[in-house]
Short mmCIF file of C-alpha atoms in Angstrom, two decimals:
data_model
loop_
_atom_site.label_atom_id
_atom_site.label_comp_id
_atom_site.label_asym_id
_atom_site.label_seq_id
_atom_site.Cartn_x
_atom_site.Cartn_y
_atom_site.Cartn_z
CA LEU A 1 -0.28 0.08 -0.12
CA TYR A 2 1.03 3.53 -0.62
CA THR A 3 0.27 6.48 1.37
CA LEU A 4 -0.34 9.45 -0.28
CA ALA A 5 -0.75 13.16 1.66
CA VAL A 6 -3.55 14.97 -0.26
CA MET A 7 -2.84 19.22 0.57
CA GLY A 8 -4.95 21.81 -1.18
CA PRO A 9 -4.67 25.45 -1.23
CA GLY A 10 -4.89 27.22 2.27
CA PRO A 11 -2.92 27.32 5.63
CA PRO A 12 0.11 25.24 5.70
CA ASP A 13 -1.19 23.63 8.99
CA ARG A 14 -4.67 22.75 7.81
CA GLN A 15 -4.67 18.95 7.88
CA PRO A 16 -4.24 16.79 4.87
CA ALA A 17 -6.41 14.22 3.44
CA GLN A 18 -5.01 10.69 3.58
CA ILE A 19 -5.57 7.42 1.19
CA SER A 20 -4.04 3.87 0.44
CA ARG A 21 -3.17 2.57 -2.89
CA ARG A 22 -1.96 -0.06 -4.16
CA TYR A 23 0.31 -0.44 -7.02
CA SER A 24 -2.62 -2.08 -9.02
CA ASP A 25 -4.40 0.87 -8.44
CA PHE A 26 -2.47 3.45 -10.15
CA GLU A 27 -2.03 1.10 -12.82
CA ARG A 28 -5.72 0.91 -13.55
CA LEU A 29 -6.30 4.55 -13.63
CA HIS A 30 -3.05 5.02 -16.13
CA ARG A 31 -4.64 2.71 -18.12
CA ASN A 32 -8.37 4.15 -18.16
CA LEU A 33 -6.87 7.46 -18.63
CA GLN A 34 -4.43 6.42 -21.94
CA ARG A 35 -7.57 4.86 -23.52
CA GLN A 36 -9.46 8.19 -22.91
CA PHE A 37 -6.98 10.69 -23.16
CA ARG A 38 -4.19 9.42 -25.83
CA GLY A 39 -2.89 12.76 -26.47
CA PRO A 40 -2.16 14.73 -22.88
CA MET A 41 -1.26 11.36 -21.44
CA ALA A 42 1.85 10.08 -24.21
CA ALA A 43 3.96 12.81 -22.12
CA ILE A 44 3.13 11.23 -18.73
CA SER A 45 5.15 8.56 -17.80
CA PHE A 46 4.39 5.68 -15.15
CA PRO A 47 6.65 3.64 -13.11
CA ARG A 48 6.74 -0.42 -14.60
CA LYS A 49 6.30 -3.42 -12.60
CA ARG A 50 9.58 -4.95 -12.16
CA LEU A 51 9.48 -8.94 -11.96
CA ARG A 52 12.01 -9.24 -9.22
CA ARG A 53 12.90 -7.42 -6.51
CA ASN A 54 9.24 -5.79 -6.39
CA PHE A 55 9.52 -5.19 -3.22
CA THR A 56 12.62 -3.98 -1.57
CA ALA A 57 13.27 -0.18 0.36
CA GLU A 58 15.03 0.86 -2.86
CA THR A 59 12.18 0.08 -5.55
CA ILE A 60 9.46 0.95 -3.41
CA ALA A 61 11.09 4.34 -3.00
CA ARG A 62 12.02 4.77 -6.33
CA ARG A 63 8.61 3.96 -7.23
CA SER A 64 6.76 6.26 -4.48
CA ARG A 65 8.56 9.33 -5.62
CA ALA A 66 7.03 8.09 -9.73
CA PHE A 67 3.80 7.93 -8.32
CA GLU A 68 4.06 11.51 -6.69
CA GLN A 69 5.19 12.66 -9.86
CA PHE A 70 2.74 11.12 -11.19
CA LEU A 71 -0.44 12.31 -10.06
CA SER A 72 1.02 16.12 -9.72
CA HIS A 73 1.35 15.81 -13.55
CA LEU A 74 -2.37 14.56 -14.27
CA GLN A 75 -3.68 17.51 -11.93
CA ALA A 76 -1.49 19.56 -13.68
CA VAL A 77 -3.42 19.30 -16.74
CA PRO A 78 -6.96 20.56 -16.91
CA GLU A 79 -8.23 17.81 -18.73
CA LEU A 80 -7.20 15.24 -17.09
CA ARG A 81 -7.57 17.19 -13.55
CA ARG A 82 -11.15 16.88 -14.47
CA ALA A 83 -11.53 13.13 -15.87
CA PRO A 84 -14.34 11.30 -13.33
CA ASP A 85 -11.61 8.72 -13.39
CA LEU A 86 -9.32 10.41 -11.43
CA GLN A 87 -11.73 11.87 -9.18
CA ASP A 88 -13.13 8.55 -8.83
CA PHE A 89 -8.99 7.39 -7.86
CA PHE A 90 -8.94 9.62 -4.46
CA VAL A 91 -13.10 9.75 -3.42
CA LEU A 92 -14.67 6.52 -4.70
CA PRO A 93 -12.94 4.00 -2.22
CA GLU A 94 -13.40 6.07 0.56
CA LEU A 95 -17.19 6.83 0.09
CA ARG A 96 -17.86 3.16 -0.45
CA ARG A 97 -16.04 2.39 2.83
CA ALA A 98 -17.72 4.93 4.95
CA GLN A 99 -20.94 4.35 3.42
CA SER A 100 -20.73 0.73 3.99
CA LEU A 101 -19.47 1.21 7.59
CA THR A 102 -22.72 3.56 8.72
CA CYS A 103 -24.77 0.78 7.43
CA THR A 104 -23.40 -1.06 9.28
CA GLY A 105 -23.89 0.72 12.98
CA LEU A 106 -19.74 2.09 13.03
CA TYR A 107 -20.62 5.43 12.98
CA HIS A 108 -17.14 6.16 15.09
CA GLU A 109 -15.13 4.17 11.96
CA ALA A 110 -17.66 5.67 9.56
CA LEU A 111 -17.04 9.83 10.24
CA ALA A 112 -13.19 9.38 9.86
CA LEU A 113 -13.39 8.64 6.72
CA TRP A 114 -16.50 10.33 5.96
CA ALA A 115 -14.58 13.59 7.06
CA ASN A 116 -11.40 12.21 5.16
CA ALA A 117 -13.89 12.63 1.60
CA TRP A 118 -14.52 15.53 2.76
CA ARG A 119 -11.40 16.83 3.09
CA LEU A 120 -10.14 15.27 -0.48
CA GLN A 121 -13.18 17.05 -2.22
CA THR A 122 -12.66 20.18 -0.49
CA GLN A 123 -8.39 20.65 -1.00
CA LEU A 124 -8.98 18.50 -4.81
CA GLY A 125 -11.16 21.22 -5.72
CA THR A 126 -12.97 20.00 -8.79
CA PRO A 127 -15.58 18.15 -8.07
CA LEU A 128 -18.00 16.89 -10.84
CA GLY A 129 -21.02 18.12 -9.39
CA PRO A 130 -22.71 18.28 -6.02
CA ASP A 131 -24.09 15.24 -5.57
CA ARG A 132 -20.75 13.33 -4.24
CA PRO A 133 -20.18 16.20 -1.80
CA LEU A 134 -24.13 16.31 -0.38
CA LEU A 135 -23.94 12.46 -0.26
CA THR A 136 -20.24 13.16 1.95
CA LEU A 137 -22.62 16.12 3.85
CA ALA A 138 -25.31 13.52 4.60
CA GLY A 139 -22.92 10.81 5.76
CA LEU A 140 -21.39 13.47 8.46
CA ALA A 141 -25.06 14.43 9.25
CA VAL A 142 -25.98 10.87 10.30
CA CYS A 143 -22.81 9.81 11.98
CA HIS A 144 -23.06 13.28 14.08
CA GLN A 145 -27.13 12.14 14.68
CA GLU A 146 -26.27 8.83 15.94
CA LEU A 147 -23.19 9.91 18.02
CA GLU A 148 -25.40 12.74 19.88
CA ASN A 149 -23.25 15.72 18.13
CA PRO A 150 -26.40 17.70 17.00
CA GLY A 151 -25.00 21.04 16.61
CA GLU A 152 -22.45 19.28 14.37
CA ALA A 153 -24.99 17.60 12.30
CA ARG A 154 -26.98 20.98 11.88
CA ALA A 155 -24.07 22.24 10.74
CA CYS A 156 -23.22 19.88 7.87
CA CYS A 157 -27.11 19.96 6.73
CA GLU A 158 -26.71 23.83 6.90
CA ARG A 159 -23.50 23.31 4.57
CA ALA A 160 -25.65 20.79 2.29
CA LEU A 161 -28.36 23.48 1.79
CA GLN A 162 -26.26 25.97 0.64
CA LEU A 163 -24.82 23.77 -1.68
CA LEU A 164 -28.42 23.18 -3.08
CA GLY A 165 -29.55 26.32 -3.01
CA ASP A 166 -32.68 26.61 -5.27
CA LYS A 167 -32.18 23.37 -6.73
CA ASN A 168 -35.62 21.74 -6.10
CA PRO A 169 -36.40 18.92 -6.22
CA HIS A 170 -32.94 17.97 -5.67
CA PRO A 171 -33.63 14.03 -3.85
CA LEU A 172 -31.55 15.28 -0.89
CA LEU A 173 -32.94 19.00 -0.27
CA ALA A 174 -36.37 17.60 1.65
CA PRO A 175 -34.11 15.21 3.81
CA PHE A 176 -31.57 17.99 3.95
CA LEU A 177 -34.24 20.56 5.40
CA GLU A 178 -36.16 17.91 7.58
CA ALA A 179 -33.03 16.82 9.14
CA HIS A 180 -32.57 20.52 10.30
CA VAL A 181 -35.81 21.66 11.65
CA ARG A 182 -35.61 18.74 13.97
CA LEU A 183 -31.88 19.15 15.01
CA SER A 184 -32.60 23.57 15.51
CA TRP A 185 -35.82 22.41 17.23
CA ARG A 186 -33.35 19.76 19.75
CA LEU A 187 -30.56 22.66 19.96
CA GLY A 188 -33.53 25.59 20.77
CA LEU A 189 -32.21 27.77 17.54
CA ASP A 190 -35.00 28.90 14.98
CA LYS A 191 -36.34 26.64 12.21
CA ARG A 192 -39.28 28.33 10.80
CA GLN A 193 -37.97 29.59 7.35
CA THR A 194 -36.70 25.59 6.91
CA GLU A 195 -39.66 24.54 8.01
CA ALA A 196 -41.86 26.89 5.92
CA ARG A 197 -39.34 25.95 2.81
CA LEU A 198 -40.20 21.83 3.52
CA GLN A 199 -43.80 22.94 4.05
CA ALA A 200 -43.84 24.49 0.39
CA LEU A 201 -42.41 21.04 -1.06
CA GLN A 202 -44.61 18.81 0.36
CA GLU A 203 -47.43 21.09 -0.53
CA ALA A 204 -46.24 21.12 -4.06
CA GLY A 205 -46.75 17.35 -3.97
CA LEU A 206 -42.68 17.29 -4.31
CA THR A 207 -41.95 14.88 -1.39
CA PRO A 208 -43.64 12.64 0.37
CA THR A 209 -45.08 13.61 4.09
CA PRO A 210 -42.95 12.66 6.42
CA PRO A 211 -40.05 12.71 3.39
CA PRO A 212 -37.58 10.14 3.54
CA SER A 213 -34.71 10.20 6.11
CA LEU A 214 -30.64 10.87 5.32
CA LYS A 215 -30.36 7.78 6.86
CA GLU A 216 -32.49 5.81 4.57
CA LEU A 217 -31.32 7.68 1.34
CA LEU A 218 -27.36 7.24 2.41
CA ILE A 219 -28.26 3.02 2.93
CA LYS A 220 -30.12 2.80 -0.90
CA GLU A 221 -27.40 5.31 -2.58
CA GLU A 222 -25.60 3.27 -5.20
CA LEU A 223 -21.80 4.09 -5.64
CA ASP A 224 -21.13 4.02 -9.20
#
């Protein structure tokens, strides 16, 4: 396993996101990108696999530096930086593992993975769209609720509602509104605006009454 620390723009003491990937993961990424982007990938080198002395300290250190250069070169080319396969390489395994742990009730372990996935997405700074960040915020909110951190859960809902804006009817909008109302009531905070927005969705027939919970949607979501 090769451990990667991902640092985005911001203060130098900002906590990096960390992921671990195998040689086969890098190789699959390289192969997929070569197939889709022959021109830009022609100038990007990839460390070959050795049949002998494959696990010596010297080989691993050299390969680590080569992988760092490989990913840096990919990030430097806008066309490659936005490629779905590169985004999947960084984020998708973490999201799948976090979802699995959440579904089995291992909320402490899941929370750490959701938080790491959120750092990955914010520090990479090139999300394919709002859905994965929204799913990550849903995972964070669910885990914080289950671990009796209502203030943190409410903050995740507020961030998600900012991302959603006026996107009616996004499948996650009503669940985030419902969770925000319930958490605001629990914390003794104003919930009138969120409550009115949720009621308007229900009266327009855009969501059932009551809407599905964030946890229900999180369990049903298929991560491709």
